[in-house]
Amino acid sequence: MARVMYLDCFSGIAGDMFLAALIDAGLPVEELRRALGSLGLECDLEVTRVLRAGIRATHVRVVSTSASPVRPVRQDEPDGHDHRHGHDDAQDHHHGHHHHHGEGHGHAHGHGHAHDEHHAHGHHHGHEHHSLAEIEERIDRSSLSAAGKARATGLFRRLAEAEAAIHDMPLERVHLHEVGALDSIVDVVGAVHAMEWLGIEDVVSSPLNVGGGRVEIAHGRFPVPAPATLRLLGGVPVYDGGPDTELVTPTGALLASGYARAFGALPAMVPERIGYGAGTKDLGRVPNVLRVVIGERVSRQAPAAGPGGDSEEDVVVRIECEIDDMNPQIFGAVGDRLLEAGALDVFLTPVHMKKGRPGTLLTVLAPERLRASLCDRIFRETTTIGLRFDRVGRETLARRWVEVQIAGGPVRIKVASRGDEVLNAAPEFEDCLRVATATGRPVKTVVAEAVEAWAAARDQQDR
């Protein structure tokens, strides 16, 4: 069985909530301090226990080492408010802090959000920021594993690339207020180390509740989620489930999209660890927490016997129809929309229909819970007047994503294994195409470099 973590983002996600949830799930604080100490940053962690809508959770804040000594883990006030962060009651109807993207820095830069947000960390780190190059250098000198260094570096580069794209400027000219703030560095690097320490091989996330309303940033008043956050959420299912505030921050979006290989319902698993990571604000009856569930995947039905024994088996629904009277150009768009709606696979097969007419067999594989919605979409998007479906078993290899850094940017590698044996490692083609386009190198060269970088990192980790 493969180890999996489920991110339950019913109240959004922020970087500090992610890290706090992993601490709540069992990561030792001193182990985290040791790893973060290798970065050479003048800061420490303050970890407290709080209540959010009656749920006991862990809250983390970053404090500079020049501040008062770090308190030990303790029980916070019964109402869950952290009164030390300096917000008064008149601010409670706002979001919670002044910053560039909702991470609670309390900055008054030109990049800062002119609003308060409920995830406010209350981090006391002054106005010190670090360039992307400096962050990468610190990560390279750190005690993270080779794979961890590649992952952390790739995440920061993605964050910087999102900023560069939003502001239409070269990467080296991006103002790294969000990327370079101490708490963002701690949140990202701490999360990378925590995931390795906990031995999490696979991540599934719920769709992300982004909140609602509008947010003031230096460039104007924008709807939630903020521009950089939304860019980092490309390809991720999101929704506005309230309350009327910003629930997903850029660092939270970065970690969710960077780690989750799939988005949907809780997978079949045996829970072993459960963690609750709290944002600073208490939202009343809405628990301002991120819940993580860590455990071992299990089959939805009895596993088939076979070598290796660690493949995954479940039941999916197969939906099919033959079409002979639709413009072939439409099939591509239909396939894309079905995949966006949650289909596991969509493929086309040429067939001969009655009266010798050539046609196309449309086949869709999907979780059974999505059958009705996908059938409705097929009827609306195609010319078919009838569908058939049946339930089929499938067996799949355990899969996880590993990010490697090559010249031109990060590339994700999908690693498939059975038991302890890796059977396949394939670079994500879209990542390779992006790097090839940016650097002018052939795509096949980028693919080869990505595989080579993954193999080198794996060899170093095995030593």
Short mmCIF file of N, CA and C in Angstrom, two decimals, residues 17-18 88 102 144 146 167 183 199 216 234 244 282 310 334 364 391 422 455:
data_model
loop_
_atom_site.label_atom_id
_atom_site.label_comp_id
_atom_site.label_asym_id
_atom_site.label_seq_id
_atom_site.Cartn_x
_atom_site.Cartn_y
_atom_site.Cartn_z
N MET A 17 -0.75 27.45 7.59
CA MET A 17 -1.73 26.43 7.94
C MET A 17 -1.24 25.05 7.51
N PHE A 18 -0.62 24.98 6.33
CA PHE A 18 -0.07 23.72 5.82
C PHE A 18 1.00 23.19 6.78
N ASP A 88 -6.75 45.04 16.56
CA ASP A 88 -7.79 45.33 17.54
C ASP A 88 -9.14 44.89 17.00
N GLY A 102 -1.59 38.04 1.04
CA GLY A 102 -2.39 37.33 2.00
C GLY A 102 -1.62 36.46 2.95
N LEU A 144 18.63 19.96 3.64
CA LEU A 144 17.60 19.23 2.90
C LEU A 144 18.25 18.18 2.01
N ALA A 146 18.75 16.01 -1.51
CA ALA A 146 18.87 16.51 -2.88
C ALA A 146 17.50 16.70 -3.52
N HIS A 167 2.87 40.72 -13.65
CA HIS A 167 3.33 42.10 -13.81
C HIS A 167 4.05 42.34 -15.14
N ASP A 183 8.64 34.51 6.49
CA ASP A 183 7.64 33.48 6.77
C ASP A 183 7.35 32.63 5.55
N GLY A 199 7.26 10.89 5.36
CA GLY A 199 7.24 9.81 4.39
C GLY A 199 6.03 9.80 3.50
N GLU A 216 -8.09 44.61 -1.93
CA GLU A 216 -7.35 45.78 -2.38
C GLU A 216 -5.87 45.44 -2.47
N GLY A 234 -3.96 27.51 -11.59
CA GLY A 234 -4.30 27.02 -12.91
C GLY A 234 -4.40 25.50 -12.93
N ASP A 244 -17.08 35.72 3.18
CA ASP A 244 -16.72 36.73 2.21
C ASP A 244 -15.36 37.34 2.56
N ASP A 282 -10.24 33.87 14.12
CA ASP A 282 -11.34 32.98 14.47
C ASP A 282 -12.57 33.50 13.73
N ASP A 310 1.73 -3.86 -4.70
CA ASP A 310 1.42 -2.52 -4.23
C ASP A 310 0.68 -1.70 -5.28
N VAL A 334 -14.60 18.74 -26.53
CA VAL A 334 -15.42 17.89 -25.66
C VAL A 334 -14.52 17.12 -24.68
N VAL A 364 -15.37 7.33 -22.11
CA VAL A 364 -15.01 8.14 -20.95
C VAL A 364 -14.92 7.22 -19.73
N ARG A 391 -19.76 -0.70 -15.24
CA ARG A 391 -18.71 -0.58 -14.23
C ARG A 391 -17.60 -1.56 -14.55
N VAL A 422 10.45 1.02 -8.72
CA VAL A 422 9.99 2.04 -9.67
C VAL A 422 9.96 1.43 -11.06
N ALA A 455 17.12 10.88 -12.32
CA ALA A 455 17.93 9.70 -12.02
C ALA A 455 19.11 10.07 -11.12
#
